[in-house]
mmCIF file of C-alpha atoms and ligand atoms in Angstrom:
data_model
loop_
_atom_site.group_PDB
_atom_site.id
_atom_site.type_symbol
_atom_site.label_atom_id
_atom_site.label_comp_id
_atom_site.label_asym_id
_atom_site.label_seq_id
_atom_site.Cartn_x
_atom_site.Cartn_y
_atom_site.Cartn_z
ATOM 1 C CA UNK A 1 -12.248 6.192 4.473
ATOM 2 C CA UNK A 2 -11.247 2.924 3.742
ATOM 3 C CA UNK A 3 -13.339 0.152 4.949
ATOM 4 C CA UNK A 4 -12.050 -3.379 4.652
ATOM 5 C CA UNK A 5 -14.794 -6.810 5.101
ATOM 6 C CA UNK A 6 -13.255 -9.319 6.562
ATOM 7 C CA UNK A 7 -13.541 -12.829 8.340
ATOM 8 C CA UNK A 8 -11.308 -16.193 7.069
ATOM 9 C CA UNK A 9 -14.531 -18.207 7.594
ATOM 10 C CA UNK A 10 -16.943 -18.274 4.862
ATOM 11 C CA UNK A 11 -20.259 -17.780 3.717
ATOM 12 C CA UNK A 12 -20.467 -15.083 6.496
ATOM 13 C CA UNK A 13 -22.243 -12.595 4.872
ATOM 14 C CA UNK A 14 -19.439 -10.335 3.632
ATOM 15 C CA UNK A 15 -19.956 -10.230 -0.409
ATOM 16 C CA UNK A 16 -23.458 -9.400 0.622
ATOM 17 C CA UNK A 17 -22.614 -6.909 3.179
ATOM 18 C CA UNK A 18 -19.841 -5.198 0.727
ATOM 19 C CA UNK A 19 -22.576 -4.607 -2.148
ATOM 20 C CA UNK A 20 -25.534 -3.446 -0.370
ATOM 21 C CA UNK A 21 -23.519 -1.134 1.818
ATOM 22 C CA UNK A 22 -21.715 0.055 -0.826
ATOM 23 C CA UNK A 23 -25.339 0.522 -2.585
ATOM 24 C CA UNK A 24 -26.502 2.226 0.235
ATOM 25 C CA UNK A 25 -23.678 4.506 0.803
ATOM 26 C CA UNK A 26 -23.696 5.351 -2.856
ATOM 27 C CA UNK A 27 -27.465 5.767 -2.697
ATOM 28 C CA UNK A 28 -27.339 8.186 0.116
ATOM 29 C CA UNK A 29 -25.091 10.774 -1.875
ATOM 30 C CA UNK A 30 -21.205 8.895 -0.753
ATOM 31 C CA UNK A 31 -18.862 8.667 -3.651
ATOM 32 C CA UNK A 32 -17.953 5.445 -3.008
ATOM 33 C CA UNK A 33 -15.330 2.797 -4.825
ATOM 34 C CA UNK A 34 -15.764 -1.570 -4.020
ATOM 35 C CA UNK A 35 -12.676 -3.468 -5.036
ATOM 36 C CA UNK A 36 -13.509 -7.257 -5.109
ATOM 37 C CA UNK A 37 -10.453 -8.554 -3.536
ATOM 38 C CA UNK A 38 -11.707 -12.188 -3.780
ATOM 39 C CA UNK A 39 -10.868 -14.499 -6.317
ATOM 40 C CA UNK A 40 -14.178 -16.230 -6.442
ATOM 41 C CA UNK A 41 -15.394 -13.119 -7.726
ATOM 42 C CA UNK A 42 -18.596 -12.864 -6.194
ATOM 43 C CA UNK A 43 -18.658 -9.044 -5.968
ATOM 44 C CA UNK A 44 -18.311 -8.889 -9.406
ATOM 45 C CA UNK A 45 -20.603 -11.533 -10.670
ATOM 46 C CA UNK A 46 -23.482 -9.541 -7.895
ATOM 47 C CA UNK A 47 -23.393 -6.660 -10.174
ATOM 48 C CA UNK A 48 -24.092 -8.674 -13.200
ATOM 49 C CA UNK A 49 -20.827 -8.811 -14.678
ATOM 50 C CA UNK A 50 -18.959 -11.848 -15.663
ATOM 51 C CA UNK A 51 -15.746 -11.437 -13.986
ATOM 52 C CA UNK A 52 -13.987 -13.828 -16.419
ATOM 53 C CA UNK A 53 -14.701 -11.578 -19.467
ATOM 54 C CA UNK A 54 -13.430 -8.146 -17.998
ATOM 55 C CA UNK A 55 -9.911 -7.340 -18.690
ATOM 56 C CA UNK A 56 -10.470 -4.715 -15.847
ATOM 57 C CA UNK A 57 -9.589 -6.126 -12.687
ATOM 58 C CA UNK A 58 -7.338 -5.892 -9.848
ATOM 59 C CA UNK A 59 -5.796 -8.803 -10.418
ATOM 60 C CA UNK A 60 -4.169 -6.442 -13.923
ATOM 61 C CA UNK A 61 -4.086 -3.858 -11.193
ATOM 62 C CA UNK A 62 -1.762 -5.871 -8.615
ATOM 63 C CA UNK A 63 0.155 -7.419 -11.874
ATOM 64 C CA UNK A 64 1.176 -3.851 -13.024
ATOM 65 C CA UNK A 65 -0.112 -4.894 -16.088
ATOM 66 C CA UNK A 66 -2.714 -1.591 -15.872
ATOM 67 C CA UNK A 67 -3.288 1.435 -13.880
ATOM 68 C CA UNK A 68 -5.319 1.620 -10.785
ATOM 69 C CA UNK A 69 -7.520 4.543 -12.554
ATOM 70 C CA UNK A 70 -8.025 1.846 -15.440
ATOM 71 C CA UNK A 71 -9.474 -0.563 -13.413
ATOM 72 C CA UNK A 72 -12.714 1.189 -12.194
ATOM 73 C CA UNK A 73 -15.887 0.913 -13.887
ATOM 74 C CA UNK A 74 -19.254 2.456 -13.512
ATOM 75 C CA UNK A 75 -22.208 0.445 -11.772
ATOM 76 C CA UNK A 76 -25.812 1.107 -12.337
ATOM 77 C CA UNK A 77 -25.778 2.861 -8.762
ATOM 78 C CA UNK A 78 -24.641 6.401 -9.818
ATOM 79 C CA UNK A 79 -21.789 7.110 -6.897
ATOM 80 C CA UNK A 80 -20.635 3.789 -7.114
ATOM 81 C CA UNK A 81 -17.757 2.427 -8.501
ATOM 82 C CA UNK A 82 -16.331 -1.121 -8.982
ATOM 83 C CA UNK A 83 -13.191 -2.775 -9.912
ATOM 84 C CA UNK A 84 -13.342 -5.718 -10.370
ATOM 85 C CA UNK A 85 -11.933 -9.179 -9.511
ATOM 86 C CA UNK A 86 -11.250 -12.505 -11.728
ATOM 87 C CA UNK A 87 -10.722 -16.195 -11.081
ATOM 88 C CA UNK A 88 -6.971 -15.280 -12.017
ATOM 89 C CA UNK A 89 -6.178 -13.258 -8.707
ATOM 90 C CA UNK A 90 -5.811 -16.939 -7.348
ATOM 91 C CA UNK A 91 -2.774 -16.383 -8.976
ATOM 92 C CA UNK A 92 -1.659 -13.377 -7.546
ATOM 93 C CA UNK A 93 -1.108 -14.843 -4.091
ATOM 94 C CA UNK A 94 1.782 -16.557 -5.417
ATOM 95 C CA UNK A 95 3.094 -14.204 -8.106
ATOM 96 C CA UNK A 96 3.340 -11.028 -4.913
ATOM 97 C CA UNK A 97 4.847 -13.292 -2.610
ATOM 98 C CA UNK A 98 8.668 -12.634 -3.371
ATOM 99 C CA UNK A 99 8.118 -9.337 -4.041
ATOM 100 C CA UNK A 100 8.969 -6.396 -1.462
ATOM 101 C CA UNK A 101 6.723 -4.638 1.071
ATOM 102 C CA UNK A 102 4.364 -7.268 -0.821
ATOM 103 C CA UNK A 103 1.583 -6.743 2.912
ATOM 104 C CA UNK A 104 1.608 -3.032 1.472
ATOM 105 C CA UNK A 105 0.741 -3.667 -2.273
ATOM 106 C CA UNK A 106 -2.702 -2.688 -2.312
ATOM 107 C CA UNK A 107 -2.484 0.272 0.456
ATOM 108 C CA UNK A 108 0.502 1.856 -1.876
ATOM 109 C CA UNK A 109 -2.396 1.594 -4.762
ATOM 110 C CA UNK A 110 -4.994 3.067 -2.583
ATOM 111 C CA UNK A 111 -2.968 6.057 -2.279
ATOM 112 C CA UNK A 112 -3.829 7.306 -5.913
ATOM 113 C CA UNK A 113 -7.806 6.810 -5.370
ATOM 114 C CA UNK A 114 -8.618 7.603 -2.394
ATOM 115 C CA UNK A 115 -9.351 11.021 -1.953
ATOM 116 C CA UNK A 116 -11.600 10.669 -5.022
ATOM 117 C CA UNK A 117 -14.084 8.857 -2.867
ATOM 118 C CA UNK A 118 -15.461 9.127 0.599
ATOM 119 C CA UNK A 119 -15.266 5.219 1.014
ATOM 120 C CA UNK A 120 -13.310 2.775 -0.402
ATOM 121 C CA UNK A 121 -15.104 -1.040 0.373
ATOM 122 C CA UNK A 122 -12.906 -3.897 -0.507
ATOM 123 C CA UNK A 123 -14.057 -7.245 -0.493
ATOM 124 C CA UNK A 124 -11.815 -9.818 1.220
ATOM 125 C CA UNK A 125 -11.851 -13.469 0.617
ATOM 126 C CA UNK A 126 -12.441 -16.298 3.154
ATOM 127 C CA UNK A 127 -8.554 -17.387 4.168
ATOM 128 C CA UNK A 128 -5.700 -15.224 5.766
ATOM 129 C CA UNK A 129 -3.745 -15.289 2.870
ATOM 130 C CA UNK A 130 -2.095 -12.417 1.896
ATOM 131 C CA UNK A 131 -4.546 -10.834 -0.086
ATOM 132 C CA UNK A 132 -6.415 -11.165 2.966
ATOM 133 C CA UNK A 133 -3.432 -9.530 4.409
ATOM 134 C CA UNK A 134 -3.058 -6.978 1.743
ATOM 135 C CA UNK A 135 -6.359 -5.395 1.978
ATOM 136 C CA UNK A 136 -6.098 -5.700 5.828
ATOM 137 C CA UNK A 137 -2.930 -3.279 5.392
ATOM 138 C CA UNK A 138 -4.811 -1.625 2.789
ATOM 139 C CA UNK A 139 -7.810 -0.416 5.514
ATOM 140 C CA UNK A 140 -8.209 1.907 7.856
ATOM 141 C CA UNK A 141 -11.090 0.250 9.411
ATOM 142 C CA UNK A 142 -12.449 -3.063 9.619
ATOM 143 C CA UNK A 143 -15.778 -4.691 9.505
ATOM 144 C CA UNK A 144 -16.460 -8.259 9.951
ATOM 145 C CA UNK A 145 -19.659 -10.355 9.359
ATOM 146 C CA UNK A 146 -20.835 -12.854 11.617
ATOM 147 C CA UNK A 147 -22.646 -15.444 10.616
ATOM 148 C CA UNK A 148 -25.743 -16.073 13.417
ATOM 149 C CA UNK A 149 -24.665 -19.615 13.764
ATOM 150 C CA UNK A 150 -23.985 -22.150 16.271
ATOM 151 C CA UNK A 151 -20.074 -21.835 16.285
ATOM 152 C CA UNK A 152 -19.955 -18.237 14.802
ATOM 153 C CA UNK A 153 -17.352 -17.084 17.369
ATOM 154 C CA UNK A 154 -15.206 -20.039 16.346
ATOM 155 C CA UNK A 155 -12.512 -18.298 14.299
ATOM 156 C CA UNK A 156 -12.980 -14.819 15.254
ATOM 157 C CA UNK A 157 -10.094 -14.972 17.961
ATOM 158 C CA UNK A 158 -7.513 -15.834 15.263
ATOM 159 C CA UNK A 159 -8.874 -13.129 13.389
ATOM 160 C CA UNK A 160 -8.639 -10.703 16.040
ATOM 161 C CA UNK A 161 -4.824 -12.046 16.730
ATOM 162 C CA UNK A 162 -3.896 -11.320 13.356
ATOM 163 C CA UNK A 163 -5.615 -7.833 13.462
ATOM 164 C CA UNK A 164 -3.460 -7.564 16.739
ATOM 165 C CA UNK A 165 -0.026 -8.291 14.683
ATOM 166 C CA UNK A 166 -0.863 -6.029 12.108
ATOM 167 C CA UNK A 167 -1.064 -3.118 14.031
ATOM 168 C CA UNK A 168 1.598 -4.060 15.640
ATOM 169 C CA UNK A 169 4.473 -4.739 13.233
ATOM 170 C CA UNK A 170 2.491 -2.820 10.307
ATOM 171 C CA UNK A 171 -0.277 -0.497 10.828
ATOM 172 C CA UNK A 172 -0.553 1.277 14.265
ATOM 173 C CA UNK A 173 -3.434 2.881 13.574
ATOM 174 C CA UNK A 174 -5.692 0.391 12.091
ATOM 175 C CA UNK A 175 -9.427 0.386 13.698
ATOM 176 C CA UNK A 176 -11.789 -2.363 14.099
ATOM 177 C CA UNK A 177 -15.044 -0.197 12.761
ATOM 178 C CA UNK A 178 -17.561 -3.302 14.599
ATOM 179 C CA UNK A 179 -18.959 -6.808 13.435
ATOM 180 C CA UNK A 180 -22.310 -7.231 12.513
ATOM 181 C CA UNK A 181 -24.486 -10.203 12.975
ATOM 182 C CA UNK A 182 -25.949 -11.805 9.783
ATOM 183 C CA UNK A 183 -28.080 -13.729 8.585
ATOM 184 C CA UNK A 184 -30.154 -13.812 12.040
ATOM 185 C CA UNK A 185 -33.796 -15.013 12.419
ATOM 186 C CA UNK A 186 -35.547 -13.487 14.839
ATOM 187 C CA UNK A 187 -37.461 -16.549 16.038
ATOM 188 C CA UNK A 188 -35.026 -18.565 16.604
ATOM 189 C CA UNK A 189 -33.444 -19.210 19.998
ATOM 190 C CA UNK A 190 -29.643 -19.724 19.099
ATOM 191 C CA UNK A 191 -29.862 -16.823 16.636
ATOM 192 C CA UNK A 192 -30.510 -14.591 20.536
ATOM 193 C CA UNK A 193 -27.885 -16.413 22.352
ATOM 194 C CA UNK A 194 -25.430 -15.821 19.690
ATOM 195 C CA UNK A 195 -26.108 -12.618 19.750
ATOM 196 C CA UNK A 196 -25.983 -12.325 23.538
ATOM 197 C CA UNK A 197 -22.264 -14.138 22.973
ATOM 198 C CA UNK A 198 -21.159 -11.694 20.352
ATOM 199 C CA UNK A 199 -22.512 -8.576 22.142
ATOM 200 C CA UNK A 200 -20.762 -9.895 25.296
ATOM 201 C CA UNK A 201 -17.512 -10.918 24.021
ATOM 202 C CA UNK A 202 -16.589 -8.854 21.312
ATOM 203 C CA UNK A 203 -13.922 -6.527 22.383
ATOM 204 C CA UNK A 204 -14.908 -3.660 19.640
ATOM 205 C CA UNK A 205 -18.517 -2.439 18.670
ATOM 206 C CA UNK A 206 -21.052 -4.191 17.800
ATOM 207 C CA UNK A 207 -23.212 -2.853 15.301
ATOM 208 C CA UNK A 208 -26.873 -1.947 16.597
ATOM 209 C CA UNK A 209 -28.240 -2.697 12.957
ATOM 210 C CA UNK A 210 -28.689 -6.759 12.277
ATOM 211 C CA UNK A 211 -28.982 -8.070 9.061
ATOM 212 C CA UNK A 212 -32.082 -10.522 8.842
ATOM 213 C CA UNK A 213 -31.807 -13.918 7.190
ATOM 214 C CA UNK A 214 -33.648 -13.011 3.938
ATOM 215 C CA UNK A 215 -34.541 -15.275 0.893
ATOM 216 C CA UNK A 216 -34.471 -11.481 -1.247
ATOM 217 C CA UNK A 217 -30.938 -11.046 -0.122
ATOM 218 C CA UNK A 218 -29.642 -14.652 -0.930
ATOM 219 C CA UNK A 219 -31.511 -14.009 -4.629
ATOM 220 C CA UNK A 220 -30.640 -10.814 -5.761
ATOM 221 C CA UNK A 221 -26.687 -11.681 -6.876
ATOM 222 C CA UNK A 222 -28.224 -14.258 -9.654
ATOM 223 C CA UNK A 223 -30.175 -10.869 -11.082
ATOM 224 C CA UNK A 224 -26.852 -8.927 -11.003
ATOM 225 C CA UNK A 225 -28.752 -6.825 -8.443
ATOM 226 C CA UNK A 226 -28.239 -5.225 -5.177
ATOM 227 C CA UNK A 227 -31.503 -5.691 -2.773
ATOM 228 C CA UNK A 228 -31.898 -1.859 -3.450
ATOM 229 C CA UNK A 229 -32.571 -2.777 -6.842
ATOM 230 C CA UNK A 230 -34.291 -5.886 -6.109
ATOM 231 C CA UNK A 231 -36.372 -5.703 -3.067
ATOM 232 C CA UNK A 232 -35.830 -2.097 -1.861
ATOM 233 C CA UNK A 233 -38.818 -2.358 0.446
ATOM 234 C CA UNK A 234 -37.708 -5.707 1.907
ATOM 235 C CA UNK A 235 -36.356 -6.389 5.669
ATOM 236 C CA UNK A 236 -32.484 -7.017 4.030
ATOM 237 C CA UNK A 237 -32.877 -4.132 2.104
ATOM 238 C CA UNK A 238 -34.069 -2.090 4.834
ATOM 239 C CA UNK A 239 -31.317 -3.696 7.135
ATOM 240 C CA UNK A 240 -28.539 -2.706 4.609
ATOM 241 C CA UNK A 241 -30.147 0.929 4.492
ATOM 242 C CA UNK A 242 -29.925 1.113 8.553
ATOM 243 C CA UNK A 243 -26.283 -0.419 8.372
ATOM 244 C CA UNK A 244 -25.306 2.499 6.070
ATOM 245 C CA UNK A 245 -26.718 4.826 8.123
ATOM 246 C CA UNK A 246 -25.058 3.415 11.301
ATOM 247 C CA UNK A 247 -21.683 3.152 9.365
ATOM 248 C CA UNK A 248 -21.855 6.921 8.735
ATOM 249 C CA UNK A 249 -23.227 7.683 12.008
ATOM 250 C CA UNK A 250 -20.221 6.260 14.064
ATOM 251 C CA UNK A 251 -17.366 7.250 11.287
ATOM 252 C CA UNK A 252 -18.452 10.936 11.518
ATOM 253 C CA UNK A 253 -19.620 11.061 7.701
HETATM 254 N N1 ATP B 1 -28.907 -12.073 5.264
HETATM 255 C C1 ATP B 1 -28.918 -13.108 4.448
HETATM 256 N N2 ATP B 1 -30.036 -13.863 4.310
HETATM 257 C C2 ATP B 1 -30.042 -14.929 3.491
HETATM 258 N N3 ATP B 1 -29.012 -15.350 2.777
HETATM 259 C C3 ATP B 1 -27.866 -14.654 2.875
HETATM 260 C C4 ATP B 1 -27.751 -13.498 3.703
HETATM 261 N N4 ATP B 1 -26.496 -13.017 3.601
HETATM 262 C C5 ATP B 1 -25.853 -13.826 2.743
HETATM 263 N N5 ATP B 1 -26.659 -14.814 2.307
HETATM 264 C C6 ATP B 1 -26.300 -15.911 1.389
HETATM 265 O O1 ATP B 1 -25.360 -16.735 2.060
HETATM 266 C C7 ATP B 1 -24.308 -17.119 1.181
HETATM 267 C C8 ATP B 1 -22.984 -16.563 1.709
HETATM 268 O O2 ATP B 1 -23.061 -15.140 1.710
HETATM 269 P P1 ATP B 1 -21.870 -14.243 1.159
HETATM 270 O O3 ATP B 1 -21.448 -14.707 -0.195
HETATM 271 O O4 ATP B 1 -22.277 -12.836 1.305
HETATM 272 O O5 ATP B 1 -20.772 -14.611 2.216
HETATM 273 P P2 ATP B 1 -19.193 -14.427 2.117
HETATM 274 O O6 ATP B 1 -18.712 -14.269 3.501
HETATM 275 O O7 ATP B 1 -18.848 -13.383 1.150
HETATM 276 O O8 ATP B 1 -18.749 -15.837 1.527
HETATM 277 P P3 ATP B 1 -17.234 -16.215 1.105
HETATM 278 O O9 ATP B 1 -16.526 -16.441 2.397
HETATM 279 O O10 ATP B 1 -17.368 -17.446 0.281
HETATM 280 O O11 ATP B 1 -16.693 -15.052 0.339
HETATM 281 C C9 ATP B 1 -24.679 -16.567 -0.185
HETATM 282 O O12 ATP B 1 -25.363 -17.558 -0.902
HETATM 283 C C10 ATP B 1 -25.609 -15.414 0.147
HETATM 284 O O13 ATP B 1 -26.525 -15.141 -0.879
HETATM 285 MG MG1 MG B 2 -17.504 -13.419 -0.452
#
């Protein structure tokens, strides 16, 4: 399954959410691959590589420059695989944009991999660009952070619209999976209401599992760690192990 993190706004939560739930998956016996689809690279730079010394990244991948299969490399988390991104795939937005079927580049990729994992995570950046769109195409479901903040709905209609126009002129069958509230803190008032909002107004599902706001979370990516390897008795750790679960739960896994 194919499981794409997205939202154009940033700092929502989804770098964070793409390692820890890859961790977890991983951790609780999934093969699973994460492809850092984000130029910024923080994906990469979480796991304690530096993304601008790899020569194995997607950005080589979307390029042609190497094979898909070269591209993957092992992470300390035995089940889980990475490729990797660089500040170069900042590049690639303009260097795929005259070519053809360019929305489908990364889904005809896919094709080779997937059925060597039982989830594929890919890391989106913050815009609606076309890598954006690319690993939109690329997914068969979708998961999207929310930040618990005071205009965290603010944007998620134009996401939704686009999602909308995919399926329509692209990919019938793509599935919103749920959004999942991050970042939340349980005594504050506005992190309830925004809930409330979210759980109200969301047209999909709304995960039952809430991510905490967590200092442990926040520090782990400057230790190249995930919070399993971190703070794996922590409340973001034990979030991230509940998301997993949840994730598996409601894709029939
Ligand atoms: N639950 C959390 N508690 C505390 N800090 C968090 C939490 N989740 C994420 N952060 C921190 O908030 C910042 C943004 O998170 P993250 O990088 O995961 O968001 P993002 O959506 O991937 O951002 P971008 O849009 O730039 O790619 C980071 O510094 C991260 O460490
Ligand atoms: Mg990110």
């Amino acid at each position: 399954m194919i499981i794409s993190i997205v939202n154009q706004k940033g700092g929502t939560g989804k770098t964070t959410t793409a390692i820890n739930l890859a961790t977890y998956l991983a951790f609780l016996g999934k093969d699973v691959l994460l492809i850092d689809l984000d130029p910024q690279a923080n994906t990469t730079s979480g796991f304690g590589f530096r993304p601008s010394e790899l020569n194995k990244n997607i950005y080589r991948v979307l390029t042609k420059q190497i094979n898909i299969n070269e591209a993957i490399i092992p992470t300390k988390q035995q089940k889980l695989k990475l490729i990797p991104s660089t500040p170069d795939l900042s590049g690639a937005n303009v260097e795929l944009i005259n070519l053809e079927r360019r929305e489908y580049y990364l889904a005809d990729l896919l094709v080779e991999v997937d059925k060597l994992y039982d989830f594929i995570i890919i890391d989106c950046p913050p815009s609606l660009g076309l890598l954006t769109i690319c690993g939109l195409v690329a997914a068969e479901q979708l998961l999207i952070p929310v930040q618990t903040e005071y205009y965290a709905l603010e944007g998620l209609g134009q996401l939704l619209t686009t999602i909308n126009l995919i399926k329509q002129d692209i990919k019938p069958d793509l599935k919103v999976l749920g959004s999942i509230l991050t970042m939340y803190d349980r005594r504050s008032k506005l992190s309830r209401e925004v809930w409330q909002e979210l759980y109200q107004n969301f047209p999909y599902y709304v995960f039952r599992t809430i991510i905490p706001r967590s200092v442990r979370l926040a520090e782990a990516p400057s230790f190249g760690q995930s919070i399993l390897e971190y703070a794996p008795k922590s409340s973001g750790a034990r979030a991230y192990q509940r998301l997993s679960k949840e994730v598996l739960f409601i894709t029939n896994n």
